[in-house]
mmCIF file of C-alpha atoms and ligand atoms in Angstrom:
data_model
loop_
_atom_site.group_PDB
_atom_site.id
_atom_site.type_symbol
_atom_site.label_atom_id
_atom_site.label_comp_id
_atom_site.label_asym_id
_atom_site.label_seq_id
_atom_site.Cartn_x
_atom_site.Cartn_y
_atom_site.Cartn_z
ATOM 1 C CA MET A 275 33.649 -2.830 -10.014
ATOM 2 C CA SER A 276 31.343 -5.459 -11.378
ATOM 3 C CA GLY A 277 29.348 -3.268 -13.789
ATOM 4 C CA PHE A 278 26.158 -3.882 -11.828
ATOM 5 C CA GLU A 279 23.200 -1.657 -12.790
ATOM 6 C CA LEU A 280 20.002 -2.276 -10.886
ATOM 7 C CA ASN A 281 17.725 -0.928 -13.568
ATOM 8 C CA LYS A 282 19.233 -3.137 -16.275
ATOM 9 C CA LEU A 283 18.860 -6.199 -14.105
ATOM 10 C CA LEU A 284 15.172 -5.818 -13.208
ATOM 11 C CA ARG A 285 12.458 -7.564 -15.184
ATOM 12 C CA GLU A 286 10.865 -5.246 -17.706
ATOM 13 C CA ASN A 287 7.334 -5.473 -16.206
ATOM 14 C CA ILE A 288 8.675 -4.860 -12.699
ATOM 15 C CA LYS A 289 10.303 -1.547 -13.644
ATOM 16 C CA SER A 290 6.942 0.082 -14.241
ATOM 17 C CA ILE A 291 4.808 -1.809 -11.753
ATOM 18 C CA LYS A 292 2.679 0.124 -9.285
ATOM 19 C CA ALA A 293 2.430 -1.155 -5.706
ATOM 20 C CA TYR A 294 -1.026 -2.051 -4.359
ATOM 21 C CA SER A 295 -2.262 0.886 -2.378
ATOM 22 C CA SER A 296 -3.967 -0.291 0.800
ATOM 23 C CA ALA A 297 -6.624 1.648 2.695
ATOM 24 C CA ARG A 298 -4.159 2.536 5.465
ATOM 25 C CA ASP A 299 -1.639 3.973 2.950
ATOM 26 C CA GLU A 300 -4.016 6.651 1.752
ATOM 27 C CA TYR A 301 -4.507 8.979 4.693
ATOM 28 C CA VAL A 302 -2.322 11.232 6.786
ATOM 29 C CA SER A 303 -3.055 11.174 10.501
ATOM 30 C CA ASN A 304 -4.020 14.525 12.046
ATOM 31 C CA GLY A 305 -2.435 13.332 15.289
ATOM 32 C CA SER A 306 -5.647 12.828 17.231
ATOM 33 C CA GLU A 307 -7.589 9.613 17.866
ATOM 34 C CA MET A 308 -8.864 8.304 14.505
ATOM 35 C CA ILE A 309 -11.990 6.366 13.586
ATOM 36 C CA PHE A 310 -11.112 3.759 10.984
ATOM 37 C CA LEU A 311 -13.927 3.172 8.524
ATOM 38 C CA ASP A 312 -11.666 2.611 5.517
ATOM 39 C CA ALA A 313 -10.714 -1.066 5.371
ATOM 40 C CA ASN A 314 -13.951 -2.990 5.910
ATOM 41 C CA GLU A 315 -12.661 -4.494 9.131
ATOM 42 C CA ASN A 316 -14.857 -5.671 11.983
ATOM 43 C CA PRO A 317 -14.708 -2.734 14.445
ATOM 44 C CA TYR A 318 -14.902 -4.814 17.640
ATOM 45 C CA GLU A 319 -11.447 -5.016 19.247
ATOM 46 C CA ASN A 320 -9.949 -8.466 19.760
ATOM 47 C CA GLY A 321 -6.283 -7.695 19.236
ATOM 48 C CA VAL A 322 -6.175 -8.746 15.598
ATOM 49 C CA ASN A 323 -9.265 -7.204 14.025
ATOM 50 C CA ARG A 324 -7.164 -4.591 12.201
ATOM 51 C CA TYR A 325 -4.892 -5.223 9.211
ATOM 52 C CA PRO A 326 -1.204 -5.407 10.213
ATOM 53 C CA ASP A 327 1.378 -2.741 9.360
ATOM 54 C CA PRO A 328 2.382 -3.638 5.774
ATOM 55 C CA LEU A 329 5.898 -2.256 6.361
ATOM 56 C CA GLN A 330 6.328 -3.801 9.842
ATOM 57 C CA ARG A 331 7.849 -0.550 11.123
ATOM 58 C CA SER A 332 8.168 -1.368 14.851
ATOM 59 C CA LEU A 333 9.810 -4.711 14.183
ATOM 60 C CA LYS A 334 12.202 -3.255 11.618
ATOM 61 C CA GLU A 335 13.226 -0.508 14.031
ATOM 62 C CA GLU A 336 14.223 -3.105 16.597
ATOM 63 C CA LEU A 337 16.014 -5.243 13.992
ATOM 64 C CA SER A 338 17.763 -2.136 12.743
ATOM 65 C CA LYS A 339 19.272 -1.677 16.217
ATOM 66 C CA ILE A 340 20.568 -5.207 16.669
ATOM 67 C CA LYS A 341 21.759 -5.605 13.071
ATOM 68 C CA GLY A 342 23.268 -2.137 12.783
ATOM 69 C CA ILE A 343 21.548 -1.284 9.517
ATOM 70 C CA PRO A 344 18.924 1.362 8.636
ATOM 71 C CA SER A 345 15.275 0.222 8.514
ATOM 72 C CA ASP A 346 14.942 1.153 4.841
ATOM 73 C CA GLN A 347 17.554 -1.480 4.008
ATOM 74 C CA ILE A 348 15.422 -4.257 5.533
ATOM 75 C CA LEU A 349 12.651 -6.273 3.907
ATOM 76 C CA LEU A 350 10.671 -8.862 5.875
ATOM 77 C CA GLY A 351 8.768 -11.836 4.546
ATOM 78 C CA ASN A 352 6.773 -14.913 5.433
ATOM 79 C CA GLY A 353 9.967 -16.916 6.015
ATOM 80 C CA SER A 354 13.144 -16.688 3.914
ATOM 81 C CA ASP A 355 11.324 -18.745 1.365
ATOM 82 C CA GLU A 356 9.038 -15.843 0.496
ATOM 83 C CA VAL A 357 11.937 -13.421 0.483
ATOM 84 C CA LEU A 358 13.902 -15.626 -1.928
ATOM 85 C CA ASP A 359 10.857 -15.978 -4.172
ATOM 86 C CA LEU A 360 10.482 -12.180 -4.290
ATOM 87 C CA ILE A 361 14.092 -11.901 -5.468
ATOM 88 C CA TYR A 362 13.377 -14.312 -8.341
ATOM 89 C CA ARG A 363 10.220 -12.458 -9.286
ATOM 90 C CA ALA A 364 11.924 -9.061 -9.323
ATOM 91 C CA PHE A 365 14.908 -10.037 -11.432
ATOM 92 C CA CYS A 366 14.264 -13.227 -13.410
ATOM 93 C CA GLU A 367 12.227 -13.375 -16.611
ATOM 94 C CA PRO A 368 10.530 -16.820 -16.819
ATOM 95 C CA HIS A 369 11.809 -19.076 -19.629
ATOM 96 C CA LYS A 370 14.660 -16.685 -20.280
ATOM 97 C CA ASP A 371 16.925 -15.862 -17.354
ATOM 98 C CA LYS A 372 19.430 -18.055 -15.534
ATOM 99 C CA VAL A 373 20.775 -18.238 -12.011
ATOM 100 C CA ILE A 374 23.806 -19.964 -10.456
ATOM 101 C CA THR A 375 23.841 -22.241 -7.428
ATOM 102 C CA LEU A 376 26.822 -23.907 -5.737
ATOM 103 C CA PRO A 377 25.734 -27.450 -4.811
ATOM 104 C CA PRO A 378 25.442 -29.187 -2.477
ATOM 105 C CA THR A 379 23.291 -26.427 -1.056
ATOM 106 C CA TYR A 380 19.835 -25.442 0.209
ATOM 107 C CA GLY A 381 17.127 -27.054 -1.931
ATOM 108 C CA MET A 382 14.802 -24.049 -2.113
ATOM 109 C CA TYR A 383 16.968 -22.154 -4.645
ATOM 110 C CA GLN A 384 16.234 -24.899 -7.183
ATOM 111 C CA VAL A 385 12.563 -25.307 -6.195
ATOM 112 C CA LEU A 386 11.924 -21.579 -6.565
ATOM 113 C CA ALA A 387 13.775 -21.537 -9.892
ATOM 114 C CA ASP A 388 11.527 -24.352 -11.127
ATOM 115 C CA LEU A 389 8.415 -22.508 -9.931
ATOM 116 C CA ASN A 390 9.504 -19.380 -11.749
ATOM 117 C CA ALA A 391 10.632 -21.274 -14.897
ATOM 118 C CA ILE A 392 14.247 -20.193 -14.453
ATOM 119 C CA GLU A 393 17.202 -22.291 -15.508
ATOM 120 C CA VAL A 394 19.763 -23.153 -12.821
ATOM 121 C CA GLN A 395 23.417 -23.450 -13.691
ATOM 122 C CA GLN A 396 25.208 -25.504 -11.037
ATOM 123 C CA ILE A 397 28.846 -24.886 -10.221
ATOM 124 C CA PRO A 398 29.715 -27.481 -7.563
ATOM 125 C CA LEU A 399 31.611 -26.734 -4.397
ATOM 126 C CA THR A 400 34.911 -28.601 -4.097
ATOM 127 C CA ASP A 401 34.753 -31.935 -2.271
ATOM 128 C CA ASP A 402 35.669 -30.207 0.973
ATOM 129 C CA PHE A 403 32.662 -27.918 0.409
ATOM 130 C CA LEU A 404 34.474 -24.718 -0.554
ATOM 131 C CA ILE A 405 33.765 -22.392 -3.473
ATOM 132 C CA ASP A 406 35.617 -23.379 -6.639
ATOM 133 C CA THR A 407 36.357 -19.713 -7.217
ATOM 134 C CA LYS A 408 38.108 -20.158 -10.556
ATOM 135 C CA ALA A 409 35.267 -22.219 -11.978
ATOM 136 C CA VAL A 410 32.692 -19.692 -10.767
ATOM 137 C CA LEU A 411 34.570 -16.690 -12.161
ATOM 138 C CA ASN A 412 35.042 -18.463 -15.501
ATOM 139 C CA ASN A 413 31.320 -19.117 -15.777
ATOM 140 C CA LEU A 414 29.937 -15.677 -14.887
ATOM 141 C CA LYS A 415 27.988 -14.318 -17.845
ATOM 142 C CA ASP A 416 24.590 -12.709 -17.932
ATOM 143 C CA GLN A 417 23.030 -14.799 -15.150
ATOM 144 C CA LYS A 418 20.775 -12.713 -12.936
ATOM 145 C CA LEU A 419 21.402 -14.242 -9.494
ATOM 146 C CA LEU A 420 24.039 -16.312 -7.730
ATOM 147 C CA PHE A 421 23.188 -18.028 -4.435
ATOM 148 C CA VAL A 422 25.871 -18.494 -1.789
ATOM 149 C CA CYS A 423 24.829 -20.234 1.417
ATOM 150 C CA SER A 424 27.284 -19.515 4.255
ATOM 151 C CA PRO A 425 27.417 -21.325 6.626
ATOM 152 C CA ASN A 426 26.327 -23.836 4.008
ATOM 153 C CA ASN A 427 23.446 -26.272 4.362
ATOM 154 C CA PRO A 428 23.901 -29.314 4.319
ATOM 155 C CA SER A 429 27.678 -29.240 4.906
ATOM 156 C CA GLY A 430 27.674 -26.775 7.851
ATOM 157 C CA ASN A 431 30.879 -24.878 6.999
ATOM 158 C CA LEU A 432 31.468 -21.225 6.187
ATOM 159 C CA LEU A 433 32.444 -20.476 2.596
ATOM 160 C CA GLN A 434 35.632 -18.512 1.902
ATOM 161 C CA GLU A 435 35.406 -14.756 2.271
ATOM 162 C CA GLU A 436 37.906 -14.191 -0.564
ATOM 163 C CA GLY A 437 35.824 -16.338 -2.897
ATOM 164 C CA ILE A 438 32.653 -14.402 -2.157
ATOM 165 C CA GLU A 439 34.530 -11.097 -2.523
ATOM 166 C CA ALA A 440 35.907 -12.135 -5.905
ATOM 167 C CA ILE A 441 32.425 -13.031 -7.105
ATOM 168 C CA LEU A 442 30.926 -9.762 -5.828
ATOM 169 C CA ASN A 443 33.669 -7.847 -7.652
ATOM 170 C CA SER A 444 33.123 -9.615 -10.985
ATOM 171 C CA PHE A 445 29.434 -10.487 -11.189
ATOM 172 C CA LYS A 446 27.048 -8.060 -12.903
ATOM 173 C CA GLY A 447 24.106 -9.883 -11.373
ATOM 174 C CA ILE A 448 23.056 -10.116 -7.745
ATOM 175 C CA VAL A 449 24.888 -12.228 -5.184
ATOM 176 C CA VAL A 450 22.466 -13.557 -2.572
ATOM 177 C CA VAL A 451 24.321 -14.608 0.586
ATOM 178 C CA ASP A 452 21.993 -16.809 2.635
ATOM 179 C CA GLU A 453 22.993 -16.479 6.282
ATOM 180 C CA ALA A 454 20.315 -18.656 7.891
ATOM 181 C CA TYR A 455 22.998 -20.019 10.270
ATOM 182 C CA ILE A 456 25.124 -16.898 10.800
ATOM 183 C CA ASP A 457 24.343 -16.695 14.537
ATOM 184 C CA PHE A 458 26.157 -19.975 15.164
ATOM 185 C CA THR A 459 29.539 -18.699 13.947
ATOM 186 C CA ASP A 460 32.038 -16.045 14.994
ATOM 187 C CA ALA A 461 32.423 -14.863 11.407
ATOM 188 C CA ASN A 462 31.140 -11.410 10.495
ATOM 189 C CA SER A 463 27.855 -11.090 8.658
ATOM 190 C CA TRP A 464 27.990 -9.830 5.074
ATOM 191 C CA ILE A 465 25.457 -7.210 6.210
ATOM 192 C CA GLN A 466 28.487 -5.157 7.209
ATOM 193 C CA ARG A 467 29.675 -5.052 3.597
ATOM 194 C CA LEU A 468 26.439 -3.831 1.993
ATOM 195 C CA ASP A 469 27.757 -0.297 1.480
ATOM 196 C CA GLU A 470 30.668 -1.679 -0.542
ATOM 197 C CA TYR A 471 28.606 -3.907 -2.823
ATOM 198 C CA PRO A 472 25.409 -2.615 -4.483
ATOM 199 C CA ASN A 473 24.919 -6.101 -5.976
ATOM 200 C CA LEU A 474 24.779 -7.843 -2.565
ATOM 201 C CA ILE A 475 21.647 -9.184 -0.890
ATOM 202 C CA VAL A 476 21.936 -10.883 2.517
ATOM 203 C CA THR A 477 19.125 -13.065 3.853
ATOM 204 C CA GLN A 478 18.614 -14.267 7.414
ATOM 205 C CA THR A 479 15.745 -15.839 9.328
ATOM 206 C CA LEU A 480 14.226 -16.140 12.788
ATOM 207 C CA SER A 481 13.700 -19.872 12.141
ATOM 208 C CA LYS A 482 17.025 -21.190 13.434
ATOM 209 C CA ALA A 483 18.994 -19.353 16.153
ATOM 210 C CA TYR A 484 15.964 -17.297 17.210
ATOM 211 C CA GLY A 485 13.881 -20.417 17.719
ATOM 212 C CA MET A 486 10.854 -19.100 15.837
ATOM 213 C CA ALA A 487 10.422 -21.437 12.858
ATOM 214 C CA GLY A 488 6.702 -21.541 13.619
ATOM 215 C CA ILE A 489 5.983 -17.856 13.077
ATOM 216 C CA ARG A 490 7.648 -17.616 9.621
ATOM 217 C CA LEU A 491 9.797 -14.513 9.613
ATOM 218 C CA GLY A 492 12.480 -14.105 6.975
ATOM 219 C CA MET A 493 14.749 -11.066 6.679
ATOM 220 C CA LEU A 494 16.495 -9.482 3.729
ATOM 221 C CA PHE A 495 19.167 -6.790 3.887
ATOM 222 C CA ALA A 496 20.264 -4.855 0.810
ATOM 223 C CA SER A 497 20.613 -1.378 -0.645
ATOM 224 C CA LYS A 498 17.664 1.016 -0.228
ATOM 225 C CA GLU A 499 17.104 0.791 -3.979
ATOM 226 C CA ILE A 500 16.746 -3.004 -4.012
ATOM 227 C CA VAL A 501 14.548 -2.980 -0.894
ATOM 228 C CA SER A 502 12.271 -0.389 -2.401
ATOM 229 C CA VAL A 503 11.696 -2.489 -5.535
ATOM 230 C CA LEU A 504 10.935 -5.573 -3.451
ATOM 231 C CA ASN A 505 8.558 -3.587 -1.242
ATOM 232 C CA LYS A 506 6.617 -2.701 -4.365
ATOM 233 C CA ILE A 507 6.070 -6.300 -5.417
ATOM 234 C CA LYS A 508 5.550 -8.066 -2.078
ATOM 235 C CA PRO A 509 2.011 -8.990 -1.013
ATOM 236 C CA PRO A 510 0.891 -5.981 1.074
ATOM 237 C CA TYR A 511 0.248 -7.856 4.337
ATOM 238 C CA ASN A 512 2.849 -10.603 3.961
ATOM 239 C CA VAL A 513 3.851 -10.604 7.653
ATOM 240 C CA ASN A 514 0.794 -11.085 9.843
ATOM 241 C CA GLU A 515 0.092 -9.284 13.127
ATOM 242 C CA LEU A 516 0.759 -12.291 15.379
ATOM 243 C CA THR A 517 4.124 -12.869 13.743
ATOM 244 C CA GLN A 518 5.078 -9.203 14.027
ATOM 245 C CA GLU A 519 4.213 -9.173 17.734
ATOM 246 C CA ARG A 520 5.977 -12.423 18.630
ATOM 247 C CA ALA A 521 9.049 -11.505 16.581
ATOM 248 C CA LEU A 522 9.266 -8.099 18.239
ATOM 249 C CA GLU A 523 9.123 -9.644 21.734
ATOM 250 C CA ARG A 524 11.820 -12.123 20.847
ATOM 251 C CA VAL A 525 14.139 -9.611 19.230
ATOM 252 C CA GLN A 526 13.745 -7.354 22.260
ATOM 253 C CA ALA A 527 14.874 -10.313 24.383
ATOM 254 C CA ASN A 528 17.984 -10.729 22.246
ATOM 255 C CA ASP A 529 20.138 -11.509 25.315
ATOM 256 C CA GLN A 530 18.133 -14.662 25.958
ATOM 257 C CA VAL A 531 18.649 -15.702 22.324
ATOM 258 C CA LEU A 532 22.409 -15.268 22.710
ATOM 259 C CA VAL A 533 22.381 -17.496 25.808
ATOM 260 C CA GLU A 534 20.511 -20.243 23.946
ATOM 261 C CA VAL A 535 22.802 -19.946 20.920
ATOM 262 C CA GLN A 536 25.876 -20.222 23.126
ATOM 263 C CA SER A 537 24.503 -23.372 24.683
ATOM 264 C CA ILE A 538 23.718 -24.859 21.246
ATOM 265 C CA ILE A 539 27.295 -24.116 20.161
ATOM 266 C CA GLU A 540 28.618 -25.905 23.260
ATOM 267 C CA SER A 541 26.335 -28.857 22.592
ATOM 268 C CA ARG A 542 27.588 -28.951 18.992
ATOM 269 C CA THR A 543 31.151 -29.365 20.243
ATOM 270 C CA ALA A 544 30.062 -32.119 22.638
ATOM 271 C CA LEU A 545 28.090 -33.863 19.882
ATOM 272 C CA ILE A 546 31.095 -33.824 17.537
ATOM 273 C CA GLU A 547 33.320 -35.281 20.251
ATOM 274 C CA ALA A 548 30.783 -38.012 20.974
ATOM 275 C CA LEU A 549 30.280 -38.838 17.283
ATOM 276 C CA LYS A 550 34.026 -39.430 16.979
ATOM 277 C CA GLU A 551 33.592 -42.354 19.384
ATOM 278 C CA VAL A 552 30.920 -44.045 17.262
ATOM 279 C CA ALA A 553 32.529 -46.879 15.313
ATOM 280 C CA PHE A 554 30.503 -46.544 12.102
ATOM 281 C CA VAL A 555 31.009 -42.768 11.824
ATOM 282 C CA GLU A 556 33.775 -42.384 9.265
ATOM 283 C CA HIS A 557 34.105 -38.627 8.927
ATOM 284 C CA ILE A 558 32.665 -35.571 10.654
ATOM 285 C CA PHE A 559 32.578 -32.356 8.648
ATOM 286 C CA PRO A 560 33.422 -29.083 10.409
ATOM 287 C CA SER A 561 30.344 -27.081 11.424
ATOM 288 C CA ASP A 562 29.622 -23.400 11.907
ATOM 289 C CA ALA A 563 25.903 -24.134 12.121
ATOM 290 C CA ASN A 564 23.437 -25.850 14.481
ATOM 291 C CA PHE A 565 23.860 -29.199 12.778
ATOM 292 C CA VAL A 566 26.631 -31.640 12.014
ATOM 293 C CA LEU A 567 27.089 -33.598 8.801
ATOM 294 C CA ALA A 568 28.788 -36.959 9.239
ATOM 295 C CA ARG A 569 29.740 -39.692 6.801
ATOM 296 C CA VAL A 570 28.844 -43.177 8.025
ATOM 297 C CA ASP A 571 29.360 -46.715 6.709
ATOM 298 C CA ASP A 572 25.807 -47.131 5.398
ATOM 299 C CA ALA A 573 23.526 -44.102 5.706
ATOM 300 C CA THR A 574 20.245 -45.793 4.785
ATOM 301 C CA LYS A 575 20.804 -48.591 7.292
ATOM 302 C CA ARG A 576 21.803 -46.216 10.103
ATOM 303 C CA TYR A 577 18.976 -43.814 9.287
ATOM 304 C CA ASN A 578 16.419 -46.622 9.563
ATOM 305 C CA GLN A 579 17.924 -47.955 12.783
ATOM 306 C CA LEU A 580 17.684 -44.513 14.352
ATOM 307 C CA LEU A 581 14.126 -44.113 13.139
ATOM 308 C CA GLU A 582 13.173 -47.419 14.751
ATOM 309 C CA LYS A 583 14.435 -46.008 18.045
ATOM 310 C CA GLY A 584 12.375 -42.870 17.556
ATOM 311 C CA ILE A 585 15.120 -40.512 16.395
ATOM 312 C CA VAL A 586 14.706 -38.684 13.092
ATOM 313 C CA VAL A 587 17.796 -37.318 11.366
ATOM 314 C CA ARG A 588 18.247 -36.194 7.765
ATOM 315 C CA ASN A 589 19.774 -38.523 5.201
ATOM 316 C CA ARG A 590 21.628 -36.253 2.745
ATOM 317 C CA SER A 591 23.213 -39.100 0.761
ATOM 318 C CA THR A 592 21.702 -38.102 -2.573
ATOM 319 C CA GLN A 593 23.408 -34.686 -2.452
ATOM 320 C CA LEU A 594 26.646 -34.039 -4.286
ATOM 321 C CA HIS A 595 29.744 -34.998 -2.215
ATOM 322 C CA CYS A 596 27.418 -36.261 0.555
ATOM 323 C CA GLU A 597 27.472 -40.016 -0.108
ATOM 324 C CA ASN A 598 26.435 -41.942 3.025
ATOM 325 C CA SER A 599 26.061 -38.762 5.004
ATOM 326 C CA LEU A 600 23.589 -38.024 7.772
ATOM 327 C CA ARG A 601 22.806 -34.546 9.039
ATOM 328 C CA PHE A 602 22.255 -34.278 12.790
ATOM 329 C CA THR A 603 20.543 -31.165 14.138
ATOM 330 C CA VAL A 604 21.944 -30.170 17.536
ATOM 331 C CA GLY A 605 19.143 -30.746 20.038
ATOM 332 C CA THR A 606 18.997 -30.121 23.784
ATOM 333 C CA SER A 607 21.861 -31.717 25.686
ATOM 334 C CA GLU A 608 19.450 -34.463 26.853
ATOM 335 C CA GLU A 609 18.412 -35.158 23.248
ATOM 336 C CA ASN A 610 22.029 -35.268 22.128
ATOM 337 C CA LYS A 611 22.908 -37.690 24.937
ATOM 338 C CA GLU A 612 20.019 -39.918 23.910
ATOM 339 C CA LEU A 613 21.167 -39.768 20.269
ATOM 340 C CA ILE A 614 24.670 -40.839 21.242
ATOM 341 C CA ARG A 615 23.405 -43.555 23.573
ATOM 342 C CA VAL A 616 21.260 -44.972 20.773
ATOM 343 C CA LEU A 617 24.060 -44.686 18.193
ATOM 344 C CA LYS A 618 26.234 -46.768 20.496
ATOM 345 C CA THR A 619 23.600 -49.441 21.000
ATOM 346 C CA ILE A 620 23.115 -49.908 17.252
ATOM 347 C CA GLU A 621 26.819 -50.030 16.522
ATOM 348 C CA SER A 622 27.015 -53.761 16.122
HETATM 349 C C1 PLP B 185 16.428 -23.224 7.302
HETATM 350 C C2 PLP B 185 16.986 -22.409 6.196
HETATM 351 C C3 PLP B 185 16.374 -21.219 5.809
HETATM 352 C C4 PLP B 185 15.170 -20.728 6.552
HETATM 353 O O1 PLP B 185 14.045 -20.650 5.826
HETATM 354 P P1 PLP B 185 12.747 -20.008 6.507
HETATM 355 O O2 PLP B 185 11.816 -19.998 5.345
HETATM 356 O O3 PLP B 185 13.114 -18.631 6.950
HETATM 357 O O4 PLP B 185 12.330 -20.886 7.626
HETATM 358 C C5 PLP B 185 16.943 -20.466 4.807
HETATM 359 N N1 PLP B 185 18.074 -20.869 4.208
HETATM 360 C C6 PLP B 185 18.703 -21.987 4.570
HETATM 361 C C7 PLP B 185 19.973 -22.355 3.930
HETATM 362 C C8 PLP B 185 18.167 -22.798 5.563
HETATM 363 O O5 PLP B 185 18.783 -23.945 5.897
#
């Protein structure tokens, strides 16, 4: 095993920290109708006059069912961004600790490292966007965290299972597998491997497949021990009542989500086929996500031409191995048709 010990990895001040005790944490219900005069709320009912459940119990119960994992192994946050920040704050001592990223990858790992004064050691993916497993294994030392994004943003592909396994087996720190796009692939989620690896954290989000970017709901799955530390340091009411309600409704309608995801996957295939017919598209990278990265002749020129026609895509050209590459989110089939129509008119 990797020699992982949770208590050794935590920041010193976090080990002894006491969670904020909210008004609602301090009583035991006697089972009958209660009168709440403990939290200085406005007593007149309007649906949101009460503080939300700080542990989001109803929502976690529902997530527990669809994800097949106990509620006490789930932590929810105001988007994945908050969840990732909590991981930094639990484990990384500012100005001292280091983390590893595998670029090109999601920009927030670096932004959050900068915010927390943590040094990032980059170990690039190969030029076909796979983990350079040897290089990673050779560079594992006393870093606290290693971020793996699979399917990876901005490239769209899944990273190798064997590579991630090898890292989990050797790394004394925590491996964070960011699965923001996991619903768009047939591959198994790493959630299923949590019992094997005490140093594994998996993050997911309702922002992509679940179509709820606007409500900000990020999910983290890990051992009970890790979740309980993070629960202690999170802001008490980090997921508001409106978000909890909307998320619960959506997760209960999981079948509808699966239908939409299936249609996005079909549109992705159609978009890739259509992009192949565009003369200035030079290479299309394989995608297990809801976007497609493509190398073109001149990304800045094509980006601006699309913008002029009212279509906004993402120019990822400044990212490692992504020279002249545009990232196309899969839209509705009408939007994709319009994209292709426009791409063909600007070809010349
Ligand atoms: C979009 C995305 C997220 C989602 O972040 P939220 O804060 O939950 O909206 C997380 N990770 C990656 C790699 C993403 O692309």
